[in-house]
PDB file of C-alpha atoms in Angstrom:
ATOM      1  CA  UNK A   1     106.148  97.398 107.489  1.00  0.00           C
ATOM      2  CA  UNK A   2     102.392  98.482 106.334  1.00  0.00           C
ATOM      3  CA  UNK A   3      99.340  96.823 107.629  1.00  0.00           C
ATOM      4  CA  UNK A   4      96.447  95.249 105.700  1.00  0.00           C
ATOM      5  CA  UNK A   5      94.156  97.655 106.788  1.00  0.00           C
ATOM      6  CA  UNK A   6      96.161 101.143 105.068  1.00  0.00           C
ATOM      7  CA  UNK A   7      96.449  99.944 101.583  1.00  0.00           C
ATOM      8  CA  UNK A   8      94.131 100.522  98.531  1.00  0.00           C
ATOM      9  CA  UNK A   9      94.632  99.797  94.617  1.00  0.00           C
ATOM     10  CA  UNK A  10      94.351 102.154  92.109  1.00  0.00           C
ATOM     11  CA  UNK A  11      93.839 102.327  87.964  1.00  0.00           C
ATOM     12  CA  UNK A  12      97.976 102.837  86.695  1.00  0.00           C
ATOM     13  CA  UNK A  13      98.791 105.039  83.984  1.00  0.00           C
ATOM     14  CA  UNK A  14     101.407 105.717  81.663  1.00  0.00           C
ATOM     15  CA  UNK A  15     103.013 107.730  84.035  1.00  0.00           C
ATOM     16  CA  UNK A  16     103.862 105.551  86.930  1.00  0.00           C
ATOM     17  CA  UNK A  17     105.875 103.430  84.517  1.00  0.00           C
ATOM     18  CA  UNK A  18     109.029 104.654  85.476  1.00  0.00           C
ATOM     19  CA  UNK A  19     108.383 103.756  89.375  1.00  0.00           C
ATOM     20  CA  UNK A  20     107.376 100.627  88.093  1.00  0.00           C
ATOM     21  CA  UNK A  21     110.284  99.896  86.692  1.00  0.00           C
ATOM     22  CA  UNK A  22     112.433 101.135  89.348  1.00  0.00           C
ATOM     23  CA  UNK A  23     110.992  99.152  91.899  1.00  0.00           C
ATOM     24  CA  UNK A  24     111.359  95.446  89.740  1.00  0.00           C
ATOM     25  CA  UNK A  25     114.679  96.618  89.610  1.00  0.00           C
ATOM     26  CA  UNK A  26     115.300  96.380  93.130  1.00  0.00           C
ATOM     27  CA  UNK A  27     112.809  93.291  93.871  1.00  0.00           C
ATOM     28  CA  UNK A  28     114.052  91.275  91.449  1.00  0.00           C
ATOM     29  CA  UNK A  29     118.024  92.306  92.090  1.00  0.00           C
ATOM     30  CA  UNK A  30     119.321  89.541  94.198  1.00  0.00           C
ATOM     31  CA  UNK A  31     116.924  86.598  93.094  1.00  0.00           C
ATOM     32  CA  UNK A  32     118.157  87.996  89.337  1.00  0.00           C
ATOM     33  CA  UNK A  33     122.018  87.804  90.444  1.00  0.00           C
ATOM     34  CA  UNK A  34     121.303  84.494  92.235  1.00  0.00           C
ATOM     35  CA  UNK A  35     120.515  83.390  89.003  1.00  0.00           C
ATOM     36  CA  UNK A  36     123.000  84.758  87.299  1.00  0.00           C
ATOM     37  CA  UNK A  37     120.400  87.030  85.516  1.00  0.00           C
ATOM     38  CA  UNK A  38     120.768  90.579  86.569  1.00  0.00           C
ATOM     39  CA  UNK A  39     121.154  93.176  84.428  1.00  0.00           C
ATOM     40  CA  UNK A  40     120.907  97.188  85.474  1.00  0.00           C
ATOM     41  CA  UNK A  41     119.436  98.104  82.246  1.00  0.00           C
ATOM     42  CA  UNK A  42     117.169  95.283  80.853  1.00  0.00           C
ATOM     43  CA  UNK A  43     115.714  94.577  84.092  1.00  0.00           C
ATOM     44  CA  UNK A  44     113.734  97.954  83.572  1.00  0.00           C
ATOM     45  CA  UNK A  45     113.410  98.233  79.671  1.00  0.00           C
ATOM     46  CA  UNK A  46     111.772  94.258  80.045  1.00  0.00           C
ATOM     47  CA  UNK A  47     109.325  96.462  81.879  1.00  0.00           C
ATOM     48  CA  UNK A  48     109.107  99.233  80.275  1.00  0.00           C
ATOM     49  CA  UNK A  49     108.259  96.683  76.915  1.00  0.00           C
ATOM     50  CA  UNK A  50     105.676  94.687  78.773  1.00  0.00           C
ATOM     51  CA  UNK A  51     103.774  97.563  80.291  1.00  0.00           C
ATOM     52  CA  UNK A  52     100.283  97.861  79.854  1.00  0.00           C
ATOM     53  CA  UNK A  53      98.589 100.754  82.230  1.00  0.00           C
ATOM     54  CA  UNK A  54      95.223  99.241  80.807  1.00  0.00           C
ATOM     55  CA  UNK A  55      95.174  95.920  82.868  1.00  0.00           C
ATOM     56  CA  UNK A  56      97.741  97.149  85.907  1.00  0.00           C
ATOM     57  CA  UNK A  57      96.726  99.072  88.775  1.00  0.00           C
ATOM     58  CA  UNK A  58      99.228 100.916  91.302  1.00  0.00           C
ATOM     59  CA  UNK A  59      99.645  99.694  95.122  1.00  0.00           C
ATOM     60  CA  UNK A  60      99.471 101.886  97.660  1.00  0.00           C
ATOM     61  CA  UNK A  61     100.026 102.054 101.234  1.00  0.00           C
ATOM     62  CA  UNK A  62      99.893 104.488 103.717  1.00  0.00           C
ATOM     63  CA  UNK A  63      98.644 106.736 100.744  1.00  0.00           C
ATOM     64  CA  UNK A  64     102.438 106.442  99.035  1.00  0.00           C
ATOM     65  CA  UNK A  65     103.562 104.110  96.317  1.00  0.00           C
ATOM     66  CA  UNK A  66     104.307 100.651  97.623  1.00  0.00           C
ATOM     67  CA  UNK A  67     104.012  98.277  94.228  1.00  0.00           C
ATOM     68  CA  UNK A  68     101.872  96.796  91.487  1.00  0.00           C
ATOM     69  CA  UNK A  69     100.286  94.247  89.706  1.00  0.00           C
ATOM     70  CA  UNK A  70      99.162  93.879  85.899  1.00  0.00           C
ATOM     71  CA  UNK A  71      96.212  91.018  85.388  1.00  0.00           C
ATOM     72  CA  UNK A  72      96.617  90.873  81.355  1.00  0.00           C
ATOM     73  CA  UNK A  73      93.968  88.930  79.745  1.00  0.00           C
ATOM     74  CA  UNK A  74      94.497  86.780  76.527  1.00  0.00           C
ATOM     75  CA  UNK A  75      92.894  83.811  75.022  1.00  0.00           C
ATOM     76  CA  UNK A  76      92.085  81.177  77.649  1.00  0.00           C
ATOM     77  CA  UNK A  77      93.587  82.678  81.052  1.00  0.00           C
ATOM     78  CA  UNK A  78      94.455  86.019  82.555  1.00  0.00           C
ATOM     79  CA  UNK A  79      98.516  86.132  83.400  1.00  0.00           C
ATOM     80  CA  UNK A  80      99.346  87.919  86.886  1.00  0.00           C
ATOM     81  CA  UNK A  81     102.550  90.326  86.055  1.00  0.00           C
ATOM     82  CA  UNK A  82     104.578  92.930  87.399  1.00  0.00           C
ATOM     83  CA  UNK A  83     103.462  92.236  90.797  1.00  0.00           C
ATOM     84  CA  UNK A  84     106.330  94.058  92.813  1.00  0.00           C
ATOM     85  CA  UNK A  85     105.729  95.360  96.941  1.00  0.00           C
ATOM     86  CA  UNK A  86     108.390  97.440  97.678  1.00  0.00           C
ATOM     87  CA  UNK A  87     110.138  95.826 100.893  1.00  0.00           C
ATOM     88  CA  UNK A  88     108.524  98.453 103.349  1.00  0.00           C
ATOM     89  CA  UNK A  89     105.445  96.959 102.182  1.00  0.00           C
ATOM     90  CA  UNK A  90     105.972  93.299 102.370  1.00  0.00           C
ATOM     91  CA  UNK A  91     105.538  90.855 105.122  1.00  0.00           C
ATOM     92  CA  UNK A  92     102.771  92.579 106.199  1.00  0.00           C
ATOM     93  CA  UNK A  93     100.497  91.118 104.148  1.00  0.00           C
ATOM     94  CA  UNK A  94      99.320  92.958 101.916  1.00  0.00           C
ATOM     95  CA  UNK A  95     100.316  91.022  98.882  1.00  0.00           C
ATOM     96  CA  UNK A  96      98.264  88.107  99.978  1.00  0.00           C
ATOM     97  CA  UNK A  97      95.343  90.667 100.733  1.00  0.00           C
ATOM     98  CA  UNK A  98      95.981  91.809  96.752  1.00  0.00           C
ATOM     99  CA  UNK A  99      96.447  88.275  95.361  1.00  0.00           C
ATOM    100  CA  UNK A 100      93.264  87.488  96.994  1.00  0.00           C
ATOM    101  CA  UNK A 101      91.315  90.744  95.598  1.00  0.00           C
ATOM    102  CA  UNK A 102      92.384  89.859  92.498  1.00  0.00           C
ATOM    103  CA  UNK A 103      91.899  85.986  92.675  1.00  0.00           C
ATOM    104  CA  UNK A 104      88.026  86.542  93.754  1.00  0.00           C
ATOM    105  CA  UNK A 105      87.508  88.717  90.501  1.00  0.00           C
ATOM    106  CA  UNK A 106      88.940  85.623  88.468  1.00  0.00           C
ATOM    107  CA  UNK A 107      86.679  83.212  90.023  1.00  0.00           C
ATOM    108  CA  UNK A 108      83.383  84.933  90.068  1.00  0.00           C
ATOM    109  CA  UNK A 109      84.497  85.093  85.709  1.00  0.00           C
ATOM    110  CA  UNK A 110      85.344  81.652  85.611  1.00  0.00           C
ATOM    111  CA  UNK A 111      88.603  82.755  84.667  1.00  0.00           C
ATOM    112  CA  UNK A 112      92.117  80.815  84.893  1.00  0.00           C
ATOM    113  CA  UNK A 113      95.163  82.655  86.338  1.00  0.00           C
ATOM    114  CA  UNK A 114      98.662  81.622  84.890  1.00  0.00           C
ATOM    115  CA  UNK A 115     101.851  83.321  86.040  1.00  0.00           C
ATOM    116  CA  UNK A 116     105.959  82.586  86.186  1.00  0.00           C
ATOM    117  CA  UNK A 117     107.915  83.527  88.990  1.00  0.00           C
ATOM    118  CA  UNK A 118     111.890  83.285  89.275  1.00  0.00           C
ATOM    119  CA  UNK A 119     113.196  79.949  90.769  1.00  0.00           C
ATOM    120  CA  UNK A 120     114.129  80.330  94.161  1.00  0.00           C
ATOM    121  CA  UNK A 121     111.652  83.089  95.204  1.00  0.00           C
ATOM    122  CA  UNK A 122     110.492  83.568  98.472  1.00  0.00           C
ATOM    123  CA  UNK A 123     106.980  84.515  96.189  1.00  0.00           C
ATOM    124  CA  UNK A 124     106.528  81.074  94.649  1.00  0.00           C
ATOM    125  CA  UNK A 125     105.340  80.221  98.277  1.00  0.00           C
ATOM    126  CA  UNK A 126     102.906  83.229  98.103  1.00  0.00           C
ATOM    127  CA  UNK A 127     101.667  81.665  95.064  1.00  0.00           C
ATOM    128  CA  UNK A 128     101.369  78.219  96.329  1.00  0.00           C
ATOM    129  CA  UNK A 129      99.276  79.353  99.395  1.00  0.00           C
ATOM    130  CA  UNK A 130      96.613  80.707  96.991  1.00  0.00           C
ATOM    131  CA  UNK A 131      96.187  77.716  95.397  1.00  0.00           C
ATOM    132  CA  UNK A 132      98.801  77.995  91.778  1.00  0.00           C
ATOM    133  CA  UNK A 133     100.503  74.639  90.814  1.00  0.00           C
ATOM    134  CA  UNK A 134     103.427  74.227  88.823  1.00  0.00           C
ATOM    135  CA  UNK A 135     103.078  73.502  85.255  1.00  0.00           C
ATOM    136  CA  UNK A 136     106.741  73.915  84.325  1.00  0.00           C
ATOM    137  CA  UNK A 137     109.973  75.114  85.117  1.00  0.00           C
ATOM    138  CA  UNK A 138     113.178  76.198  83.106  1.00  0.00           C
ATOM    139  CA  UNK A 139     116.690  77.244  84.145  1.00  0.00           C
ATOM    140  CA  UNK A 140     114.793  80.317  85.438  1.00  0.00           C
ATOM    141  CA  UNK A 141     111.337  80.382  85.798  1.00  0.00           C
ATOM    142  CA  UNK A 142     108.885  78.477  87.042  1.00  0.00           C
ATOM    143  CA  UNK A 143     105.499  78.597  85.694  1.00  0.00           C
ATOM    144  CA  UNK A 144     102.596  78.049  87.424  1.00  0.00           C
ATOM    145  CA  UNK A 145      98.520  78.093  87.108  1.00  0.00           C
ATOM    146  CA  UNK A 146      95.446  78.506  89.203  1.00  0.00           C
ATOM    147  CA  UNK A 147      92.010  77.474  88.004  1.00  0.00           C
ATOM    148  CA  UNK A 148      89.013  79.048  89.528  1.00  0.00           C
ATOM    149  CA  UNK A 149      87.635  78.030  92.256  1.00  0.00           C
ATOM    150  CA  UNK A 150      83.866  77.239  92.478  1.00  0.00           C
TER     151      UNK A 150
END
């Protein structure tokens, strides 16, 4: 498990989309099977469609690959994607240490954070801790939204 003090972010690029993809593939498997979801090839090409190296930056820890996170803007919010720890990373918290980095930049703009996680993640929890609210939910997602905090 890494520690919150041996992890950094980093600008992505085009070419870490494949390791992107490869590692929602294998975060996503079991809640996407759970669901009734999963699919070997569309569970990567989904990212490989939505990627934007422009608003996602690369997670590492221990100076190796260990996830991401995309904060896309559009009209009146910013949507937190693609944010995958690989499980040698997680539970050490470094996502919350990330979720907050990110969540501080949002609030000093003013700027509302919107997101959808799968139903039944253990991340929705994550999520709730930092202050996101369900708006709605569907067979599959659930999606949820953070104002910013004064």
């Amino acid at each position: 498990m890494a520690s919150t003090a041996d992890w950094r972010m980093r600008p992505a690029s085009d070419a870490d989309v494949e390791a992107v993809a490869e590692l929602r593939a294998l975060v996503l498997r079991d809640d996407l099977e759970r669901l009734g979801r999963y699919d070997e090839r569309r569970v990567r090409q989904r990212l490989r469609d939505g990627y934007d190296a422009d608003h996602t930056w690369v997670i590492e820890a221990g100076g190796a690959f260990a996830g991401c996170v995309a904060l896309r803007p559009t009209g009146d919010a910013h949507w937190l994607e693609h944010f995958y720890l690989a499980p040698h990373a997680q539970g050490g918290g470094i996502g919350s240490a990330v979720l907050r980095e990110l969540l501080e930049r949002c609030d000093r703009d003013g700027v509302t954070v919107r997101l959808n996680v799968l139903r039944g993640s253990a991340a929705r929890r994550l999520y709730e801790r930092h202050g996101f609210l369900v708006e709605t939910e569907d067979p599959v997602d659930v999606f949820m939204v953070r104002p910013p905090s004064p």
